[in-house]
Coordinates of C-alpha atoms in Angstrom, one line a residue:
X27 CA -91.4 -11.6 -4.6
X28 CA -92.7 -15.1 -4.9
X29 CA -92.4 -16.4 -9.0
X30 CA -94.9 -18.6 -10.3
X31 CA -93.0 -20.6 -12.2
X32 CA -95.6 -23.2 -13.8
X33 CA -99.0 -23.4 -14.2
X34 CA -99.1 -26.1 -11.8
X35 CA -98.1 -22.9 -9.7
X36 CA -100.5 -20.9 -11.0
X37 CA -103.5 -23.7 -11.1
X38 CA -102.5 -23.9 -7.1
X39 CA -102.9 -20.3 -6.3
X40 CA -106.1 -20.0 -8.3
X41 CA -107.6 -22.7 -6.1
X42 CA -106.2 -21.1 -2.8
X43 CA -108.0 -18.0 -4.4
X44 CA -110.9 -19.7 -5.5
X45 CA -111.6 -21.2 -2.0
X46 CA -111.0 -17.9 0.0
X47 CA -113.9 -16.7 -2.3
X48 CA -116.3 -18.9 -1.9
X49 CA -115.4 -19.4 2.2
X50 CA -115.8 -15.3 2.2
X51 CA -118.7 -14.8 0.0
X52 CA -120.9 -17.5 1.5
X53 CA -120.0 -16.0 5.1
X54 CA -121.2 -12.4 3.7
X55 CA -124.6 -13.9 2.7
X56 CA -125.0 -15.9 5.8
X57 CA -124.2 -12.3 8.2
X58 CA -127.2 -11.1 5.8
X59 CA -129.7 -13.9 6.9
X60 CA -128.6 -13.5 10.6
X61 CA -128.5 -11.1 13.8
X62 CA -124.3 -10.4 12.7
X63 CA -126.5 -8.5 9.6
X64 CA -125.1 -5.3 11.5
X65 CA -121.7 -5.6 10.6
X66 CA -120.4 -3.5 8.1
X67 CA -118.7 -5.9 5.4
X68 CA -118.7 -3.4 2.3
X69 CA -115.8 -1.0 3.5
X70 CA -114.4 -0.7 0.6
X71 CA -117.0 1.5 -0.9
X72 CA -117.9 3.7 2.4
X73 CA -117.2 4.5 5.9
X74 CA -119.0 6.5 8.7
X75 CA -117.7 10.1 9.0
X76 CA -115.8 11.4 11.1
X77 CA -116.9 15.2 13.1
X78 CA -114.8 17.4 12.2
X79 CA -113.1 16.3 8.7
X80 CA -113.9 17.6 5.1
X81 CA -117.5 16.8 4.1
X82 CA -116.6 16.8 0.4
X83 CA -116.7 13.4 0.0
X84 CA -119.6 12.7 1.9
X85 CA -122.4 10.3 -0.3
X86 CA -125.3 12.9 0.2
X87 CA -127.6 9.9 -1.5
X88 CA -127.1 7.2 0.8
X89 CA -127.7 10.3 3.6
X90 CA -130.8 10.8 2.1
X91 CA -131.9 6.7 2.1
X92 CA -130.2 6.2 5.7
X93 CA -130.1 9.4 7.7
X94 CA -126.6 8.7 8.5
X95 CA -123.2 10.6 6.9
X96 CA -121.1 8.4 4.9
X97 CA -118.0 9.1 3.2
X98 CA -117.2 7.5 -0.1
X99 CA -113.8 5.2 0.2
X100 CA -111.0 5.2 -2.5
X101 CA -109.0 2.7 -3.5
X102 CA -105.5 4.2 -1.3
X103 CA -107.5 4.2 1.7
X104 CA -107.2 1.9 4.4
X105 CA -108.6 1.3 7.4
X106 CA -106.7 -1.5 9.7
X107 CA -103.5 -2.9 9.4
X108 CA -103.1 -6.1 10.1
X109 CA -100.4 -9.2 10.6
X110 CA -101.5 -12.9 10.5
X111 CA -98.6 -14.7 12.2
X112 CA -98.6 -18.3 11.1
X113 CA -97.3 -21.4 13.5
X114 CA -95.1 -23.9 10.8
X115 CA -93.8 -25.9 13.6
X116 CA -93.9 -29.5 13.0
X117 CA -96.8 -30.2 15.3
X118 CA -99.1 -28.1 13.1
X119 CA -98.5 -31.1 10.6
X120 CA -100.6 -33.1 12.6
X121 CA -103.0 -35.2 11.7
X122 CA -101.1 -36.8 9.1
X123 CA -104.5 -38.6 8.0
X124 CA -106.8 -35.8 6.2
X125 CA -107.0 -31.9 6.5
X126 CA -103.9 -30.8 9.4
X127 CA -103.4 -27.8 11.3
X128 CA -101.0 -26.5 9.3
X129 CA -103.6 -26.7 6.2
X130 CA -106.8 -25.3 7.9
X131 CA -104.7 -22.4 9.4
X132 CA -103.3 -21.7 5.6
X133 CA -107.6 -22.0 4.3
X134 CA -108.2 -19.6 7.2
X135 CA -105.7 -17.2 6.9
X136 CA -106.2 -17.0 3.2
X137 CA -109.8 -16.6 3.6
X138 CA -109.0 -13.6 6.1
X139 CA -106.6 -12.0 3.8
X140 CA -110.0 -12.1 0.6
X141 CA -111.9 -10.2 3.5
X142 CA -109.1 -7.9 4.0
X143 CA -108.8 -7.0 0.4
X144 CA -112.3 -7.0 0.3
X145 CA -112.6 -3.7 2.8
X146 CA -109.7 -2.6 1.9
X147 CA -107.2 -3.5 4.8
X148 CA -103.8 -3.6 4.7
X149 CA -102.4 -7.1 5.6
X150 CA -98.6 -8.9 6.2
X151 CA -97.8 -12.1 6.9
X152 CA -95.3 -14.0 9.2
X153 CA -94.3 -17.5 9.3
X154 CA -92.3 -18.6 12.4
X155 CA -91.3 -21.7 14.6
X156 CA -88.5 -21.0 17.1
X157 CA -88.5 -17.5 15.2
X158 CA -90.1 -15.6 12.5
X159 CA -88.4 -17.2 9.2
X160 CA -90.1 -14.7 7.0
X161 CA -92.6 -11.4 7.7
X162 CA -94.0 -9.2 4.7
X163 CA -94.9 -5.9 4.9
X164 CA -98.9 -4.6 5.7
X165 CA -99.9 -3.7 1.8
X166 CA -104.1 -4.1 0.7
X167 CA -103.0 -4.7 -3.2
X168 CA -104.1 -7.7 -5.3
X169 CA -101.0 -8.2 -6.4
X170 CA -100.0 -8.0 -2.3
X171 CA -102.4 -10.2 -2.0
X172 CA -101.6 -13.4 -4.6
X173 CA -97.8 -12.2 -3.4
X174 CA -99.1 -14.0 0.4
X175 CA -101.2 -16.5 -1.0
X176 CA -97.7 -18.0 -2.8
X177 CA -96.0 -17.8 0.2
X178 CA -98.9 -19.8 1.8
X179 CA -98.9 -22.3 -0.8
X180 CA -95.4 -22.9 0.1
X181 CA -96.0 -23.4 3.7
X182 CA -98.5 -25.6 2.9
X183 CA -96.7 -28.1 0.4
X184 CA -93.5 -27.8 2.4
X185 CA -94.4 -28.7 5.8
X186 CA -91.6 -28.4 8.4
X187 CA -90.0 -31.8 10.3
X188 CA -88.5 -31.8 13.7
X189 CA -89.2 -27.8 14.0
X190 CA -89.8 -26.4 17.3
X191 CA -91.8 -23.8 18.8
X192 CA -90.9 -20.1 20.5
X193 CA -94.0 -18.6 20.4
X194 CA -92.5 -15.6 23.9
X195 CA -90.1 -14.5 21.3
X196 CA -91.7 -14.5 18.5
X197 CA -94.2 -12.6 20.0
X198 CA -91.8 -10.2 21.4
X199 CA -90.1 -9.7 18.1
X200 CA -93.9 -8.8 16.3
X201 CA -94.5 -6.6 19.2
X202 CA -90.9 -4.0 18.2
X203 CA -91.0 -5.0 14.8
X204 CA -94.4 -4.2 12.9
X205 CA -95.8 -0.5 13.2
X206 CA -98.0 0.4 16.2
X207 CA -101.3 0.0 16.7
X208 CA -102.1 -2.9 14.5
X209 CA -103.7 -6.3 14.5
X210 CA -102.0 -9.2 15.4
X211 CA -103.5 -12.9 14.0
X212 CA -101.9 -15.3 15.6
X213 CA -102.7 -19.1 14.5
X214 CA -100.8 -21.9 16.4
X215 CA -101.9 -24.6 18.4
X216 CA -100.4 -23.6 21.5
X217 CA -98.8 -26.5 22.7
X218 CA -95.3 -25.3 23.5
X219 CA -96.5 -24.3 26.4
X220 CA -99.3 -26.2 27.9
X221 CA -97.2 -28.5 30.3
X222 CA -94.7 -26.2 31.2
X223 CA -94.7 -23.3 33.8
X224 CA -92.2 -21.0 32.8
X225 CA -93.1 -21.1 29.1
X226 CA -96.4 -20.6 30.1
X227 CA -95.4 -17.6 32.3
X228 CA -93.3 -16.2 29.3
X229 CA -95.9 -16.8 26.9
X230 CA -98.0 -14.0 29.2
X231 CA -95.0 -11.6 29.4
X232 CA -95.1 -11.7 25.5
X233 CA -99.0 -11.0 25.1
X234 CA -98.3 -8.1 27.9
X235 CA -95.8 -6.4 25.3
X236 CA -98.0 -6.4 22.3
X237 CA -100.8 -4.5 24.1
X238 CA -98.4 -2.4 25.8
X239 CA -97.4 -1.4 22.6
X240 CA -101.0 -0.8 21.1
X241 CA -101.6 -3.4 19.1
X242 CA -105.2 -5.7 19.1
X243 CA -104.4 -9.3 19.2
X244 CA -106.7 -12.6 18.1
X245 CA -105.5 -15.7 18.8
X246 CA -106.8 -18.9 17.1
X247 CA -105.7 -21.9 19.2
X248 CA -105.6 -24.5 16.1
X249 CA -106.8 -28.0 17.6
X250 CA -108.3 -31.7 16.8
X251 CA -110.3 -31.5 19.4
X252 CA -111.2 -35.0 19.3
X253 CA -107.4 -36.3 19.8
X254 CA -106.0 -33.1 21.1
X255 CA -108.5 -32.0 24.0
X256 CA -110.7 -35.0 24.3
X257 CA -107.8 -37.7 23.6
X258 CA -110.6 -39.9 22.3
X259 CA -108.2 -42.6 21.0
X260 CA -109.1 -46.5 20.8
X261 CA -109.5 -48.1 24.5
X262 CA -105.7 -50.1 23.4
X263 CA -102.0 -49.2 23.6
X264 CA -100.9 -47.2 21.4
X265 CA -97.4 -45.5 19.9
X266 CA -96.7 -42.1 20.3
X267 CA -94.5 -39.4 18.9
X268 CA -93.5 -35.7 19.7
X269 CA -93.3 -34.7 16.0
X270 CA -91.1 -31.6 17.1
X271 CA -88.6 -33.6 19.4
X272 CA -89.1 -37.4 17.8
X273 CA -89.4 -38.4 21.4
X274 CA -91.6 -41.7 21.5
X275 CA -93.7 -43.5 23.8
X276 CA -95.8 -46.5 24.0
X277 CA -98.6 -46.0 26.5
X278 CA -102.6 -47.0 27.1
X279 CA -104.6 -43.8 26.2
X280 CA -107.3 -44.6 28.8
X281 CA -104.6 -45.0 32.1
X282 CA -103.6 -41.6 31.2
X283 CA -106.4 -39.7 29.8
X284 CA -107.7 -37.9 33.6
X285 CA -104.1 -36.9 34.1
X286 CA -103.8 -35.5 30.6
X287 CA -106.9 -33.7 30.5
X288 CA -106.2 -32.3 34.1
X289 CA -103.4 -31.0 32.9
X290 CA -104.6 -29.3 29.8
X291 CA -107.8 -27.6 31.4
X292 CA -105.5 -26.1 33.8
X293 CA -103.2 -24.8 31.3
X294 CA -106.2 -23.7 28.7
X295 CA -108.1 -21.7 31.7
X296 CA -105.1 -20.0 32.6
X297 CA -104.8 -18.7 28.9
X298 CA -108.1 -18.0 28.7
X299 CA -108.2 -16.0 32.3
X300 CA -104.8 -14.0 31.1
X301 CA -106.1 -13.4 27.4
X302 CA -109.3 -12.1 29.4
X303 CA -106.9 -9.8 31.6
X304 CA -105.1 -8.3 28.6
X305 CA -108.0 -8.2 26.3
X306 CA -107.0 -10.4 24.0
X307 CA -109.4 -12.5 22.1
X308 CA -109.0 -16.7 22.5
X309 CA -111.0 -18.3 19.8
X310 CA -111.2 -21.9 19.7
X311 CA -110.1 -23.0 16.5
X312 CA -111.2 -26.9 16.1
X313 CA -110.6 -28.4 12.8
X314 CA -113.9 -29.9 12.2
X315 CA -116.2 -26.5 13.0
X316 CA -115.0 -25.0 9.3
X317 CA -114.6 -21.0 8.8
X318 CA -117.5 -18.9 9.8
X319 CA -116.3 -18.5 13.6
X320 CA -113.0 -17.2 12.1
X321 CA -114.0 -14.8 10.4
X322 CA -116.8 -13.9 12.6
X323 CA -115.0 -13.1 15.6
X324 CA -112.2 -10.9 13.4
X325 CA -115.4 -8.5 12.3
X326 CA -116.2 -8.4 15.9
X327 CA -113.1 -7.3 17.0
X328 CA -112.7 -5.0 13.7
X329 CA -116.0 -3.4 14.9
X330 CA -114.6 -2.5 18.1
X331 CA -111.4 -1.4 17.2
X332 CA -112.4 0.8 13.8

């Protein structure tokens, strides 16, 4: 296990804690005030019964206020098990300026992991780049919990140079390794495989597995959408650099913008159509539209699966 070895360390996690709160808390009150009022964020005191199992801890009060048969939840119980699977490859580091990818996706997945322990769900974590570099086991503990949130403070003040993506076999790896019939998170930005075929192609074979295998998959594709689907950059030349291969180029954004953006839409619509085939859920992940969809579209797919 991760030690916390100062109380820089410790001030660190606290924040990472203190954030995930207040990202799931104020989510939970906004569900409240909207039409998402439905879903069930509370599991970790009841769940709906099930015909046919022991009605002796059914919660005969909240029958007689609802009409509906509720068994009371204990603390061992849990209810999903789920993997978030997070991208450290070097282009996650970008934008250097301000919040990255690699940061938003370690806010998001930390703010995931609070709702998790909230309804009692067991969660694991995987880092990876050409391969998983570390994957914990699926526990719903607090102690589980600030064990992850370490390891994502280390991601996050460690940040990976000249680290490639494998996305297929990582994939393929999660699919044999982790325990049937779980949740798989996934947060990269996807780029490994945008402008090339066979990746692409390999990246479909990989998604196949995991729900041959039973498992649910959600995929947030991390992005500055501004830079990274847009390529809004300044109508002047500018310097560019692969910050996974170090491969430079000097080139005028606006003589190559249709070509890129061709390019991209294909490869995006062909993810989208395949993720539609396997039913996997595609959630556009933009840095700038904060936390809400996030979590939103994992209680929709929770909803479905529980």
């Amino acid at each position: 296990m991760a030690q916390l070895n100062t109380n820089q360390d410790i001030r660190q996690l606290a924040n990472l804690e203190l954030l995930a709160r207040q990202v799931v808390e104020g989510f939970i009150t906004g569900l409240h005030q909207s039409p998402f009022h439905g879903f069930s964020v509370e599991f970790a005191e009841h769940r709906l019964y099930n015909n046919g199992e022991s009605v002796k801890n059914i919660d005969w009060k909240l029958f007689a206020k609802t009409d509906k048969l509720f068994v009371k939840q204990f603390e061992e119980e849990t209810n999903l098990r789920c993997y978030l699977l997070l991208d450290t490859s070097s282009s996650m580091n970008y934008p250097q300026k301000g919040m990255s990818k690699l940061q938003f996706s370690v806010y998001a997945i930390a703010s995931l992991m609070y709702l998790f322990k909230k309804q009692r769900d067991a969660f694991g974590l995987g880092l990876f780049s050409e391969a998983i570099d570390w994957l914990s086991a699926a526990r719903s503990t607090s102690t589980h919990l600030f064990y992850l949130f370490a390891e994502l403070d280390k991601a996050y003040h460690q940040p990976k140079s000249n680290a490639h993506t494998n996305l297929s076999n990582v994939i393929h790896h999660i699919a044999e390794e982790v325990h049937q019939r779980s949740m798989i998170i996934i947060f990269s930005d996807m780029l490994e495989n945008s402008m090339n075929a066979e990746k692409t192609q390999a990246l479909f074979a990989a998604l196949q597995h995991l729900r041959y295998n039973k498992h649910e998959v959600i995929i947030f594709n991390v992005n500055d959408r501004q830079h990274e689907v847009d390529f809004s950059f300044d109508n002047r030349p500018h310097h560019f650099i692969d910050m996974e291969s170090g491969e430079e180029v000097k080139v005028h954004p606006g003589r190559v913008r249709e070509s890129y953006q061709s390019a991209l839409q294909q490869y995006r619509h062909e993810l989208e159509l395949k993720c539609a085939q396997y039913q996997v859920e595609l959630v556009d992940a933009s840095l700038h539209d904060g936390y809400n969809n996030l979590l939103r579209a994992y209680l929709v797919k929770r909803n479905k699966v529980i």
